[in-house]
Coordinates of N, CA and C in Angstrom, one line a residue:
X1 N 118.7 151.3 76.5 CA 119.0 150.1 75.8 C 119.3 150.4 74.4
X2 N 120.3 149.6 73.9 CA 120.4 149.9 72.4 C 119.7 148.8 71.9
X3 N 119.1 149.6 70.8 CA 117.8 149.0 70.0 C 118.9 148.2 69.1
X4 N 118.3 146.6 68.7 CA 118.7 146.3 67.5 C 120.1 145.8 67.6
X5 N 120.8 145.7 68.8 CA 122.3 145.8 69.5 C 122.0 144.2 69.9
X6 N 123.2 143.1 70.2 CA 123.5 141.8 70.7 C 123.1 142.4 72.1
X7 N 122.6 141.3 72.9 CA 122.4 141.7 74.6 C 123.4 142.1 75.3
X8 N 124.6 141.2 75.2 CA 126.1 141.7 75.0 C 126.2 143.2 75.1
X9 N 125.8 143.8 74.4 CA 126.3 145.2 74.2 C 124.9 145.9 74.9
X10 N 123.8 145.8 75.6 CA 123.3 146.6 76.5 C 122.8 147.1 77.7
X11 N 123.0 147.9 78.3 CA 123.1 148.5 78.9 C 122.1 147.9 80.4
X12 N 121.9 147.8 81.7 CA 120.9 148.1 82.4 C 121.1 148.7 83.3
X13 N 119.9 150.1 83.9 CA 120.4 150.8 84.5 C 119.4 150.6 85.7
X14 N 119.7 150.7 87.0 CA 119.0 150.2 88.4 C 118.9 150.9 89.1
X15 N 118.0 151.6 89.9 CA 117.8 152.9 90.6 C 117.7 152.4 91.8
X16 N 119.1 152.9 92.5 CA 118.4 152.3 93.8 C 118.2 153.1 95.5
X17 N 118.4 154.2 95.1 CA 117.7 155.4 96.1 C 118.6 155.2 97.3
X18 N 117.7 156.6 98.3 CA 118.4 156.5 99.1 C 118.5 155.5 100.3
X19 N 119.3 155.1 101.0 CA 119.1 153.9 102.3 C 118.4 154.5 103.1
X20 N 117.5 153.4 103.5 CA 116.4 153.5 104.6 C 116.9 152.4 105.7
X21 N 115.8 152.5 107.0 CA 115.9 151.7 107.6 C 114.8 151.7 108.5
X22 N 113.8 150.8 108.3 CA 112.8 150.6 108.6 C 112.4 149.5 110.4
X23 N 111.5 150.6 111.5 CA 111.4 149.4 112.3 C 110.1 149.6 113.2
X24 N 109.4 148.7 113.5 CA 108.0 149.1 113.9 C 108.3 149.4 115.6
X25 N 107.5 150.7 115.8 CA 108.5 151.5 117.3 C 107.2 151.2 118.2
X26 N 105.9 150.7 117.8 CA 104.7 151.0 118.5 C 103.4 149.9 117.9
X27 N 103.0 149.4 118.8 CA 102.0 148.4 118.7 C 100.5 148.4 119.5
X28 N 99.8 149.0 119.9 CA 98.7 150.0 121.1 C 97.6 149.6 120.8
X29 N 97.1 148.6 121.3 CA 97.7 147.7 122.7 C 98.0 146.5 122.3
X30 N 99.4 146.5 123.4 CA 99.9 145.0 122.6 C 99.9 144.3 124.4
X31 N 99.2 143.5 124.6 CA 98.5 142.5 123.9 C 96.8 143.0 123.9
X32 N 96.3 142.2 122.9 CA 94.9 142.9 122.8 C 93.5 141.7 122.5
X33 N 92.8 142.1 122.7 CA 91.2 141.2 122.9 C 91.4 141.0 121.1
X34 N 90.9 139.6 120.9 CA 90.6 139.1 119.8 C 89.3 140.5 118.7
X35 N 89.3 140.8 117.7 CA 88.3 141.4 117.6 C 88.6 142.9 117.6
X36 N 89.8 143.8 118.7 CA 90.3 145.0 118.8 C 91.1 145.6 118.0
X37 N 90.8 147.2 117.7 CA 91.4 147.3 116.6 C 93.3 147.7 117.7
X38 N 93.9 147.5 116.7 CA 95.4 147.5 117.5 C 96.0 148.4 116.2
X39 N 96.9 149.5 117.1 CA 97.4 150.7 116.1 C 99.0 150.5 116.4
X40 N 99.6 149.9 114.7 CA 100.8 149.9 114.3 C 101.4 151.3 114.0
X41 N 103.2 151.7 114.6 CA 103.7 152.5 113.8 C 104.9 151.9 113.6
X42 N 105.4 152.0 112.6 CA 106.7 152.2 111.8 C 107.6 153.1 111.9
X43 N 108.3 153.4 112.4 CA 109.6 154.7 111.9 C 110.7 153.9 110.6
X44 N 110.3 155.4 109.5 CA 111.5 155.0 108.6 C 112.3 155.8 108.6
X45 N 113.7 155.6 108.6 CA 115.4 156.9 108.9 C 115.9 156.5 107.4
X46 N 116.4 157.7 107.0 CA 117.7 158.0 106.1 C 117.6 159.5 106.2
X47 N 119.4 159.6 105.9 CA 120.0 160.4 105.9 C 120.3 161.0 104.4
X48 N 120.1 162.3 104.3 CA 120.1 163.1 105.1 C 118.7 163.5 104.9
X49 N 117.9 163.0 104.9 CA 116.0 163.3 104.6 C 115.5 162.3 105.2
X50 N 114.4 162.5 105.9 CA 113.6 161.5 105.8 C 112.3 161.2 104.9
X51 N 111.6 159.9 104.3 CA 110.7 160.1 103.1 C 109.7 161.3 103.8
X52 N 108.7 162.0 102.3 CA 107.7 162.4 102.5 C 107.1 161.7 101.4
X53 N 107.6 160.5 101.2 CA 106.5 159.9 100.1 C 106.9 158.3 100.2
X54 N 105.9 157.6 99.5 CA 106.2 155.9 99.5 C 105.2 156.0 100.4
X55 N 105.2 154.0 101.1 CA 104.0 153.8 102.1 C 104.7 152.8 102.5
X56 N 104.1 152.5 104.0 CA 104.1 151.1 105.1 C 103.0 150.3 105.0
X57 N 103.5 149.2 104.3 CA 102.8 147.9 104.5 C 102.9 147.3 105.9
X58 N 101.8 147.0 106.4 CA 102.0 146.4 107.7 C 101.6 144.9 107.1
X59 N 102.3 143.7 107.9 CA 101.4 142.1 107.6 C 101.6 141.6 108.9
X60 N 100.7 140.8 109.0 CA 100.8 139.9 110.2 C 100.7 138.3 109.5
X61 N 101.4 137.7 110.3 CA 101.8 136.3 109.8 C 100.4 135.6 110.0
X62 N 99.2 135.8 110.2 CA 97.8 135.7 110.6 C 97.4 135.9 109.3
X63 N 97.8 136.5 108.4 CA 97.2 136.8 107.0 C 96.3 138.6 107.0
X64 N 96.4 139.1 108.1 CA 96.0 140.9 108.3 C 97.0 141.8 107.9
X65 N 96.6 142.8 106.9 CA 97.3 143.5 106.1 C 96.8 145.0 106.5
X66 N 97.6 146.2 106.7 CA 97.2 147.4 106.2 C 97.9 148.6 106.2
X67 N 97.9 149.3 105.4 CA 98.6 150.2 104.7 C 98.4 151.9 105.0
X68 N 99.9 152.4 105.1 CA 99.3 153.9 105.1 C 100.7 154.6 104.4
X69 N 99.8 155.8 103.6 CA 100.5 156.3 102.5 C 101.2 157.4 103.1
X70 N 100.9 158.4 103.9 CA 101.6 159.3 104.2 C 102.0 159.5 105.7
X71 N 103.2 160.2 106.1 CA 103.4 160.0 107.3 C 102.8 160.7 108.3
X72 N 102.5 160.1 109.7 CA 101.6 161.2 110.5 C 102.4 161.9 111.3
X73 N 103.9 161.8 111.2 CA 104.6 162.8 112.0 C 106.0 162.5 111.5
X74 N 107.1 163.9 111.2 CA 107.9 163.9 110.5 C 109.5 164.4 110.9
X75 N 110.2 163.8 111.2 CA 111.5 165.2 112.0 C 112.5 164.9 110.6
X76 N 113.5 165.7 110.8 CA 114.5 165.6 110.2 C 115.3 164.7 109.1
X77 N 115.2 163.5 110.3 CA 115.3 162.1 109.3 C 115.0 160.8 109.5
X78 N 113.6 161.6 110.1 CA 112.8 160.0 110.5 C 110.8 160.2 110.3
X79 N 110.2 159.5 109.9 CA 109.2 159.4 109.4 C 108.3 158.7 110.1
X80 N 107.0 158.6 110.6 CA 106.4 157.6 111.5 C 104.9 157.5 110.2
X81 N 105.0 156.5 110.1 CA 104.1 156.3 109.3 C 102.8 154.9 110.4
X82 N 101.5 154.9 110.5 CA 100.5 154.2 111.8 C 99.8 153.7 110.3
X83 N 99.2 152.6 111.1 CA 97.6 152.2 110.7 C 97.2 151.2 111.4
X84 N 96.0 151.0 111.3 CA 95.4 149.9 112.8 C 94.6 148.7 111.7
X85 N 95.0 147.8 111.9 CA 94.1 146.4 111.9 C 93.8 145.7 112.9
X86 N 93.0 145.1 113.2 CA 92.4 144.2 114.3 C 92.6 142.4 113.7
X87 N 92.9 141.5 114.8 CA 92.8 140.4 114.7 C 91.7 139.8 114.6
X88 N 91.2 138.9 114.1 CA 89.4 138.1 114.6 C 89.8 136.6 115.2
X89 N 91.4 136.4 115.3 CA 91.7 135.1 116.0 C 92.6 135.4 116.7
X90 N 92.6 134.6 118.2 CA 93.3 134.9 119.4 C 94.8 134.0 119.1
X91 N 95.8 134.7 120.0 CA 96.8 134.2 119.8 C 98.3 134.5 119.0
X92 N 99.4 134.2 119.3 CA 100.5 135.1 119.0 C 101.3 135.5 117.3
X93 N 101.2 136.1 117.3 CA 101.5 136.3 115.6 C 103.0 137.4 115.5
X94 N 103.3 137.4 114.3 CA 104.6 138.0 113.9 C 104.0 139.2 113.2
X95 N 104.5 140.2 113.4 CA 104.2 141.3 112.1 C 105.1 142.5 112.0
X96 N 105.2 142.3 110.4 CA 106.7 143.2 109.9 C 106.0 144.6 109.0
X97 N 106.7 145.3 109.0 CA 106.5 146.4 108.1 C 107.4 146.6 107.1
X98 N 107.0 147.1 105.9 CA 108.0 147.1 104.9 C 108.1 148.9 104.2
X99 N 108.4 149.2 103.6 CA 108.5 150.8 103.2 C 109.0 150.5 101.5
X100 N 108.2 151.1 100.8 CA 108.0 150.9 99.5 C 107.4 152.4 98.6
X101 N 107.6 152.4 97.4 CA 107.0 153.0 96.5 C 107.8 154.7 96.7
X102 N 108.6 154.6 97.3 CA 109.1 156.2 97.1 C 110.1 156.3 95.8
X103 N 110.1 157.8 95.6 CA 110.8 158.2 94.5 C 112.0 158.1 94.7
X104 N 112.3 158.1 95.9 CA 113.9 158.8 96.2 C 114.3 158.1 97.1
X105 N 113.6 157.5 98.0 CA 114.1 156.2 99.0 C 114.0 154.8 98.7
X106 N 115.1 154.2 99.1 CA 114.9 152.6 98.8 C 114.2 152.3 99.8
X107 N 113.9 150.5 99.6 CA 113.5 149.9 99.9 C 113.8 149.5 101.5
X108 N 112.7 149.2 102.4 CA 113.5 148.3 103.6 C 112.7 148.0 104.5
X109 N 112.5 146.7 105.2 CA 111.5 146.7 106.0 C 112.1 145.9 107.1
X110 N 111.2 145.9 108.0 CA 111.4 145.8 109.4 C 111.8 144.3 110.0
X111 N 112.4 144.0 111.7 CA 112.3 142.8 112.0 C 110.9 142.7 112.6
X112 N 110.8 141.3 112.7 CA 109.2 140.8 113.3 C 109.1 141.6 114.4
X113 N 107.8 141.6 114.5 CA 107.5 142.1 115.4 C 106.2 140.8 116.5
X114 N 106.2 141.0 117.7 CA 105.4 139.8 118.2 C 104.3 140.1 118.4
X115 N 103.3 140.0 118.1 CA 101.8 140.4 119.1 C 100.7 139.6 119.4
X116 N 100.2 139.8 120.7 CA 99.1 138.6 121.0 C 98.0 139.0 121.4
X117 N 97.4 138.4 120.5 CA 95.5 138.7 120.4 C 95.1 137.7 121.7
X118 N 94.1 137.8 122.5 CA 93.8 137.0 123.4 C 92.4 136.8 123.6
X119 N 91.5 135.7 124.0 CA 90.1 135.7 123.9 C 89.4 136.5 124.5
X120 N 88.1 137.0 123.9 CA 87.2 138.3 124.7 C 86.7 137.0 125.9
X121 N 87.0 137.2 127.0 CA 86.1 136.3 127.8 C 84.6 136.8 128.6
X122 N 84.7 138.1 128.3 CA 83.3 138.4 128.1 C 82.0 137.8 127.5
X123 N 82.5 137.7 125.9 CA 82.2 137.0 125.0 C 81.3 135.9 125.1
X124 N 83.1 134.7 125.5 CA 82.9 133.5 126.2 C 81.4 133.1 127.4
X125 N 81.5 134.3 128.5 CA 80.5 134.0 129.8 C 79.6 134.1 129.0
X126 N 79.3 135.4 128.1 CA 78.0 136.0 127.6 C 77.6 134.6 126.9
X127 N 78.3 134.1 126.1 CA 77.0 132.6 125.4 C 77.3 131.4 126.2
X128 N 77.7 131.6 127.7 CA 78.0 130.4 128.4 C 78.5 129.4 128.0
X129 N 79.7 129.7 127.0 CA 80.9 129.1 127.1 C 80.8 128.4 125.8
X130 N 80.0 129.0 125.1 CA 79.6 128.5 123.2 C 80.6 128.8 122.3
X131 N 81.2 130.7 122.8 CA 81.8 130.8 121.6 C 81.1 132.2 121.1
X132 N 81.6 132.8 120.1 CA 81.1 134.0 119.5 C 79.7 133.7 118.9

């Protein structure tokens, strides 16, 4: 920026890395008991590297969040980045992944993805039909 310069005259400069493309490959187990922990992965691609840095935000339209910073398996030009949250309510939800915070890759996150939590009916018989 020039100091002391009309706005007119400066500069802004925008980093915007290399293209990604981000898409959740794996959901385990999809569909799953209310309560179970369920393990997300992600694959992130660009060419001609794939990241070794940044992280996958997972969210579920349910309001469950979780994050992992480094990848657990890595080829050429693709990246798998997992983490597991569990639902505590039964029923179908959306969840996307996003890819963030690298030095050198942009930004990019994923299409929805669908998953359905379903009641423990174990649960259910066990308080004869009360409820958790």
């Amino acid at each position: 920026l020039a100091v002391g310069q009309p706005a007119s005259n400066r500069v802004v400069l925008q980093r915007t890395g290399i293209a990604t493309a981000t898409s959740i490959v794996e959901d385990t187990p999809d569909s799953s008991i209310d309560g179970e922990p369920v393990t997300f992965t992600a694959s992130i691609t660009a060419a001609p590297n794939a990241p070794t840095d940044g992280q996958v935000t997972f969210r579920a339209s349910s309001g469950e969040s979780c994050v992992d910073t480094m990848p657990t398996s890595t080829s050429a030009t693709t990246a798998n980045y997992t983490c597991t949250m569990a639902f505590t309510t039964s029923g179908t939800r959306t969840v996307i992944a996003e890819f963030t915070g690298s030095n050198i890759h942009a930004y990019s996150g994923s299409e929805p993805e669908t998953h359905t939590a379903i009641v423990d009916l174990d649960t259910v018989f066990a308080n004869d039909f009360e409820g958790p």
